[in-house]
Each structure stands twice: as C-alpha cells, then as structure tokens.
C-alpha cells in the first residue's frame, strides 16, 4: 500500500495494484480499475516513484522468501 493525501488533507493507503492510470489536470487524478476516481495532493511523478518503490519492496520480499524456503528445504 502507498500513502496518498486527498485534497481535504485526509490521508489514505492506496493499493497500487488497483491503479489503472494517473493524470494531472492540473489536480492529480488516480483512476482505479473499478472506475473510481481519487483526487490527491501528490504530483503524478511522486505517485510513480511510490508505486515503483512499492513494487521493488514486494519483489524483494518475494525473492527473500524464496531464498529462505530454499535454505530451509536444504537443511
């Protein structure tokens, strides 16, 4: 999950796997695969950075789990 801030200042956690696209008009609008739209304070470039960091963390965790399982299996 990535933290985002609505225009009213309320923070929420967004599941990046549900993001269909992001646009700036000039507000940043996040469209989800459910067609729901969220208007957030973070600029589009910041959201892209957060999503990439999230995916790297998830991928790294999965790789670590695989390595741990392989280590346990060989013990």
mmCIF file of N, CA and C in Angstrom:
data_model
loop_
_atom_site.group_PDB
_atom_site.id
_atom_site.type_symbol
_atom_site.label_atom_id
_atom_site.label_comp_id
_atom_site.label_asym_id
_atom_site.label_seq_id
_atom_site.Cartn_x
_atom_site.Cartn_y
_atom_site.Cartn_z
ATOM 1 N N UNK A 1 0.849 -1.179 0.000
ATOM 2 C CA UNK A 1 0.000 0.000 0.000
ATOM 3 C C UNK A 1 0.892 1.239 0.000
ATOM 4 N N UNK A 2 0.420 2.278 -0.664
ATOM 5 C CA UNK A 2 1.175 3.529 -0.675
ATOM 6 C C UNK A 2 0.316 4.635 -0.062
ATOM 7 N N UNK A 3 0.937 5.533 0.714
ATOM 8 C CA UNK A 3 0.179 6.621 1.336
ATOM 9 C C UNK A 3 -0.071 7.744 0.333
ATOM 10 N N UNK A 4 -1.307 8.226 0.298
ATOM 11 C CA UNK A 4 -1.667 9.388 -0.519
ATOM 12 C C UNK A 4 -2.542 10.309 0.320
ATOM 13 N N UNK A 5 -2.652 11.558 -0.128
ATOM 14 C CA UNK A 5 -3.420 12.558 0.609
ATOM 15 C C UNK A 5 -4.503 13.134 -0.290
ATOM 16 N N UNK A 6 -5.747 13.050 0.154
ATOM 17 C CA UNK A 6 -6.844 13.675 -0.593
ATOM 18 C C UNK A 6 -6.700 15.192 -0.506
ATOM 19 N N UNK A 7 -7.407 15.906 -1.350
ATOM 20 C CA UNK A 7 -7.319 17.366 -1.343
ATOM 21 C C UNK A 7 -7.771 17.960 -0.015
ATOM 22 N N UNK A 8 -8.664 17.267 0.711
ATOM 23 C CA UNK A 8 -9.140 17.776 2.001
ATOM 24 C C UNK A 8 -8.151 17.515 3.136
ATOM 25 N N UNK A 9 -6.980 16.919 2.805
ATOM 26 C CA UNK A 9 -5.952 16.659 3.804
ATOM 27 C C UNK A 9 -6.025 15.289 4.448
ATOM 28 N N UNK A 10 -7.079 14.544 4.180
ATOM 29 C CA UNK A 10 -7.223 13.209 4.764
ATOM 30 C C UNK A 10 -6.294 12.233 4.043
ATOM 31 N N UNK A 11 -5.520 11.487 4.860
ATOM 32 C CA UNK A 11 -4.584 10.514 4.295
ATOM 33 C C UNK A 11 -5.257 9.154 4.167
ATOM 34 N N UNK A 12 -4.843 8.406 3.162
ATOM 35 C CA UNK A 12 -5.328 7.048 2.995
ATOM 36 C C UNK A 12 -4.238 6.204 2.367
ATOM 37 N N UNK A 13 -4.407 4.901 2.456
ATOM 38 C CA UNK A 13 -3.464 3.976 1.834
ATOM 39 C C UNK A 13 -4.109 3.426 0.573
ATOM 40 N N UNK A 14 -3.365 3.492 -0.519
ATOM 41 C CA UNK A 14 -3.859 3.085 -1.827
ATOM 42 C C UNK A 14 -3.162 1.802 -2.264
ATOM 43 N N UNK A 15 -3.933 0.848 -2.736
ATOM 44 C CA UNK A 15 -3.370 -0.385 -3.281
ATOM 45 C C UNK A 15 -2.931 -0.093 -4.719
ATOM 46 N N UNK A 16 -1.620 -0.044 -4.995
ATOM 47 C CA UNK A 16 -1.152 0.312 -6.329
ATOM 48 C C UNK A 16 -1.557 -0.695 -7.404
ATOM 49 N N UNK A 17 -1.913 -1.912 -7.002
ATOM 50 C CA UNK A 17 -2.345 -2.906 -7.983
ATOM 51 C C UNK A 17 -3.716 -2.568 -8.564
ATOM 52 N N UNK A 18 -4.435 -1.648 -7.926
ATOM 53 C CA UNK A 18 -5.756 -1.253 -8.415
ATOM 54 C C UNK A 18 -5.726 0.000 -9.282
ATOM 55 N N UNK A 19 -4.555 0.609 -9.450
ATOM 56 C CA UNK A 19 -4.447 1.844 -10.234
ATOM 57 C C UNK A 19 -4.455 1.506 -11.720
ATOM 58 N N UNK A 20 -5.396 2.119 -12.439
ATOM 59 C CA UNK A 20 -5.449 1.934 -13.891
ATOM 60 C C UNK A 20 -4.598 2.989 -14.581
ATOM 61 N N UNK A 21 -4.778 4.266 -14.180
ATOM 62 C CA UNK A 21 -3.919 5.326 -14.687
ATOM 63 C C UNK A 21 -3.974 6.533 -13.776
ATOM 64 N N UNK A 22 -3.002 7.440 -13.978
ATOM 65 C CA UNK A 22 -2.898 8.685 -13.210
ATOM 66 C C UNK A 22 -2.744 9.813 -14.214
ATOM 67 N N UNK A 23 -3.424 10.928 -13.954
ATOM 68 C CA UNK A 23 -3.299 12.097 -14.828
ATOM 69 C C UNK A 23 -3.272 13.364 -13.987
ATOM 70 N N UNK A 24 -2.672 14.416 -14.544
ATOM 71 C CA UNK A 24 -2.659 15.740 -13.904
ATOM 72 C C UNK A 24 -3.441 16.686 -14.794
ATOM 73 N N UNK A 25 -4.419 17.381 -14.188
ATOM 74 C CA UNK A 25 -5.305 18.227 -14.994
ATOM 75 C C UNK A 25 -5.651 19.587 -14.395
ATOM 76 N N UNK A 26 -4.969 20.352 -13.624
ATOM 77 C CA UNK A 26 -3.676 20.158 -13.005
ATOM 78 C C UNK A 26 -3.730 19.313 -11.739
ATOM 79 N N UNK A 27 -4.935 19.081 -11.160
ATOM 80 C CA UNK A 27 -5.001 18.185 -9.997
ATOM 81 C C UNK A 27 -4.582 16.780 -10.421
ATOM 82 N N UNK A 28 -4.052 16.022 -9.486
ATOM 83 C CA UNK A 28 -3.665 14.641 -9.776
ATOM 84 C C UNK A 28 -4.880 13.751 -9.549
ATOM 85 N N UNK A 29 -5.299 13.074 -10.604
ATOM 86 C CA UNK A 29 -6.463 12.196 -10.550
ATOM 87 C C UNK A 29 -5.996 10.762 -10.765
ATOM 88 N N UNK A 30 -6.324 9.911 -9.802
ATOM 89 C CA UNK A 30 -5.986 8.490 -9.880
ATOM 90 C C UNK A 30 -7.265 7.748 -10.253
ATOM 91 N N UNK A 31 -7.231 7.028 -11.365
ATOM 92 C CA UNK A 31 -8.373 6.213 -11.769
ATOM 93 C C UNK A 31 -8.051 4.761 -11.458
ATOM 94 N N UNK A 32 -8.958 4.126 -10.719
ATOM 95 C CA UNK A 32 -8.771 2.732 -10.328
ATOM 96 C C UNK A 32 -9.411 1.801 -11.361
ATOM 97 N N UNK A 33 -9.056 0.541 -11.318
ATOM 98 C CA UNK A 33 -9.628 -0.434 -12.247
ATOM 99 C C UNK A 33 -11.135 -0.581 -12.048
ATOM 100 N N UNK A 34 -11.643 -0.127 -10.918
ATOM 101 C CA UNK A 34 -13.082 -0.154 -10.631
ATOM 102 C C UNK A 34 -13.797 1.063 -11.210
ATOM 103 N N UNK A 35 -13.048 1.955 -11.887
ATOM 104 C CA UNK A 35 -13.525 3.225 -12.455
ATOM 105 C C UNK A 35 -13.694 4.316 -11.410
ATOM 106 N N UNK A 36 -13.428 4.008 -10.133
ATOM 107 C CA UNK A 36 -13.468 5.035 -9.094
ATOM 108 C C UNK A 36 -12.307 5.994 -9.319
ATOM 109 N N UNK A 37 -12.546 7.282 -9.078
ATOM 110 C CA UNK A 37 -11.509 8.292 -9.241
ATOM 111 C C UNK A 37 -11.195 8.926 -7.893
ATOM 112 N N UNK A 38 -9.896 9.112 -7.633
ATOM 113 C CA UNK A 38 -9.435 9.784 -6.426
ATOM 114 C C UNK A 38 -8.636 11.002 -6.851
ATOM 115 N N UNK A 39 -8.907 12.144 -6.230
ATOM 116 C CA UNK A 39 -8.108 13.344 -6.467
ATOM 117 C C UNK A 39 -7.184 13.485 -5.267
ATOM 118 N N UNK A 40 -5.876 13.520 -5.541
ATOM 119 C CA UNK A 40 -4.890 13.529 -4.467
ATOM 120 C C UNK A 40 -3.938 14.707 -4.614
ATOM 121 N N UNK A 41 -3.264 15.035 -3.508
ATOM 122 C CA UNK A 41 -2.318 16.157 -3.490
ATOM 123 C C UNK A 41 -0.982 15.828 -4.143
ATOM 124 N N UNK A 42 -0.561 14.570 -4.067
ATOM 125 C CA UNK A 42 0.752 14.188 -4.585
ATOM 126 C C UNK A 42 0.791 14.363 -6.101
ATOM 127 N N UNK A 43 1.900 14.921 -6.615
ATOM 128 C CA UNK A 43 2.032 15.036 -8.069
ATOM 129 C C UNK A 43 2.212 13.654 -8.712
ATOM 130 N N UNK A 44 1.925 13.582 -9.993
ATOM 131 C CA UNK A 44 1.997 12.326 -10.726
ATOM 132 C C UNK A 44 3.374 11.673 -10.610
ATOM 133 N N UNK A 45 4.436 12.456 -10.700
ATOM 134 C CA UNK A 45 5.795 11.909 -10.610
ATOM 135 C C UNK A 45 6.042 11.268 -9.241
ATOM 136 N N UNK A 46 5.502 11.863 -8.179
ATOM 137 C CA UNK A 46 5.663 11.296 -6.832
ATOM 138 C C UNK A 46 4.904 9.971 -6.715
ATOM 139 N N UNK A 47 3.701 9.915 -7.288
ATOM 140 C CA UNK A 47 2.952 8.658 -7.260
ATOM 141 C C UNK A 47 3.702 7.562 -8.015
ATOM 142 N N UNK A 48 4.292 7.912 -9.147
ATOM 143 C CA UNK A 48 5.077 6.931 -9.911
ATOM 144 C C UNK A 48 6.243 6.421 -9.068
ATOM 145 N N UNK A 49 6.923 7.325 -8.363
ATOM 146 C CA UNK A 49 8.044 6.929 -7.510
ATOM 147 C C UNK A 49 7.573 5.997 -6.393
ATOM 148 N N UNK A 50 6.440 6.320 -5.775
ATOM 149 C CA UNK A 50 5.903 5.491 -4.692
ATOM 150 C C UNK A 50 5.516 4.096 -5.184
ATOM 151 N N UNK A 51 4.894 4.036 -6.363
ATOM 152 C CA UNK A 51 4.491 2.739 -6.917
ATOM 153 C C UNK A 51 5.722 1.899 -7.244
ATOM 154 N N UNK A 52 6.736 2.519 -7.845
ATOM 155 C CA UNK A 52 7.963 1.783 -8.167
ATOM 156 C C UNK A 52 8.645 1.271 -6.899
ATOM 157 N N UNK A 53 8.684 2.096 -5.859
ATOM 158 C CA UNK A 53 9.290 1.673 -4.590
ATOM 159 C C UNK A 53 8.494 0.523 -3.969
ATOM 160 N N UNK A 54 7.175 0.604 -4.042
ATOM 161 C CA UNK A 54 6.314 -0.461 -3.521
ATOM 162 C C UNK A 54 6.589 -1.767 -4.256
ATOM 163 N N UNK A 55 6.621 -1.700 -5.576
ATOM 164 C CA UNK A 55 6.844 -2.915 -6.375
ATOM 165 C C UNK A 55 8.235 -3.502 -6.113
ATOM 166 N N UNK A 56 9.227 -2.645 -5.937
ATOM 167 C CA UNK A 56 10.579 -3.130 -5.628
ATOM 168 C C UNK A 56 10.588 -3.827 -4.270
ATOM 169 N N UNK A 57 9.882 -3.249 -3.298
ATOM 170 C CA UNK A 57 9.828 -3.847 -1.959
ATOM 171 C C UNK A 57 9.109 -5.190 -1.994
ATOM 172 N N UNK A 58 8.008 -5.257 -2.719
ATOM 173 C CA UNK A 58 7.254 -6.511 -2.814
ATOM 174 C C UNK A 58 8.088 -7.561 -3.535
ATOM 175 N N UNK A 59 8.749 -7.172 -4.617
ATOM 176 C CA UNK A 59 9.602 -8.108 -5.351
ATOM 177 C C UNK A 59 10.773 -8.579 -4.510
ATOM 178 N N UNK A 60 11.366 -7.664 -3.751
ATOM 179 C CA UNK A 60 12.481 -8.030 -2.879
ATOM 180 C C UNK A 60 12.047 -8.968 -1.775
ATOM 181 N N UNK A 61 10.860 -8.725 -1.226
ATOM 182 C CA UNK A 61 10.345 -9.602 -0.172
ATOM 183 C C UNK A 61 10.078 -10.995 -0.726
ATOM 184 N N UNK A 62 9.545 -11.056 -1.938
ATOM 185 C CA UNK A 62 9.272 -12.359 -2.552
ATOM 186 C C UNK A 62 10.571 -13.114 -2.811
ATOM 187 N N UNK A 63 11.594 -12.402 -3.273
ATOM 188 C CA UNK A 63 12.890 -13.040 -3.522
ATOM 189 C C UNK A 63 13.497 -13.547 -2.213
ATOM 190 N N UNK A 64 13.364 -12.764 -1.147
ATOM 191 C CA UNK A 64 13.869 -13.181 0.158
ATOM 192 C C UNK A 64 13.149 -14.413 0.675
ATOM 193 N N UNK A 65 11.842 -14.460 0.467
ATOM 194 C CA UNK A 65 11.063 -15.620 0.903
ATOM 195 C C UNK A 65 11.480 -16.870 0.129
ATOM 196 N N UNK A 66 11.683 -16.714 -1.183
ATOM 197 C CA UNK A 66 12.145 -17.852 -1.986
ATOM 198 C C UNK A 66 13.493 -18.356 -1.477
ATOM 199 N N UNK A 67 14.410 -17.426 -1.210
ATOM 200 C CA UNK A 67 15.739 -17.811 -0.721
ATOM 201 C C UNK A 67 15.625 -18.509 0.631
ATOM 202 N N UNK A 68 14.757 -17.999 1.506
ATOM 203 C CA UNK A 68 14.563 -18.612 2.821
ATOM 204 C C UNK A 68 14.003 -20.024 2.671
ATOM 205 N N UNK A 69 13.004 -20.186 1.795
ATOM 206 C CA UNK A 69 12.415 -21.515 1.592
ATOM 207 C C UNK A 69 13.442 -22.494 1.041
ATOM 208 N N UNK A 70 14.261 -22.027 0.115
ATOM 209 C CA UNK A 70 15.294 -22.894 -0.446
ATOM 210 C C UNK A 70 16.297 -23.285 0.636
ATOM 211 N N UNK A 71 16.626 -22.351 1.516
ATOM 212 C CA UNK A 71 17.551 -22.642 2.612
ATOM 213 C C UNK A 71 16.965 -23.625 3.602
ATOM 214 N N UNK A 72 15.672 -23.483 3.896
ATOM 215 C CA UNK A 72 15.005 -24.395 4.833
ATOM 216 C C UNK A 72 14.913 -25.787 4.219
ATOM 217 N N UNK A 73 14.623 -25.840 2.926
ATOM 218 C CA UNK A 73 14.483 -27.134 2.252
ATOM 219 C C UNK A 73 15.780 -27.912 2.178
ATOM 220 N N UNK A 74 16.909 -27.196 2.194
ATOM 221 C CA UNK A 74 18.194 -27.892 2.075
ATOM 222 C C UNK A 74 18.772 -28.272 3.436
ATOM 223 N N UNK A 75 18.115 -27.837 4.514
ATOM 224 C CA UNK A 75 18.649 -28.119 5.863
ATOM 225 C C UNK A 75 18.314 -29.519 6.312
#
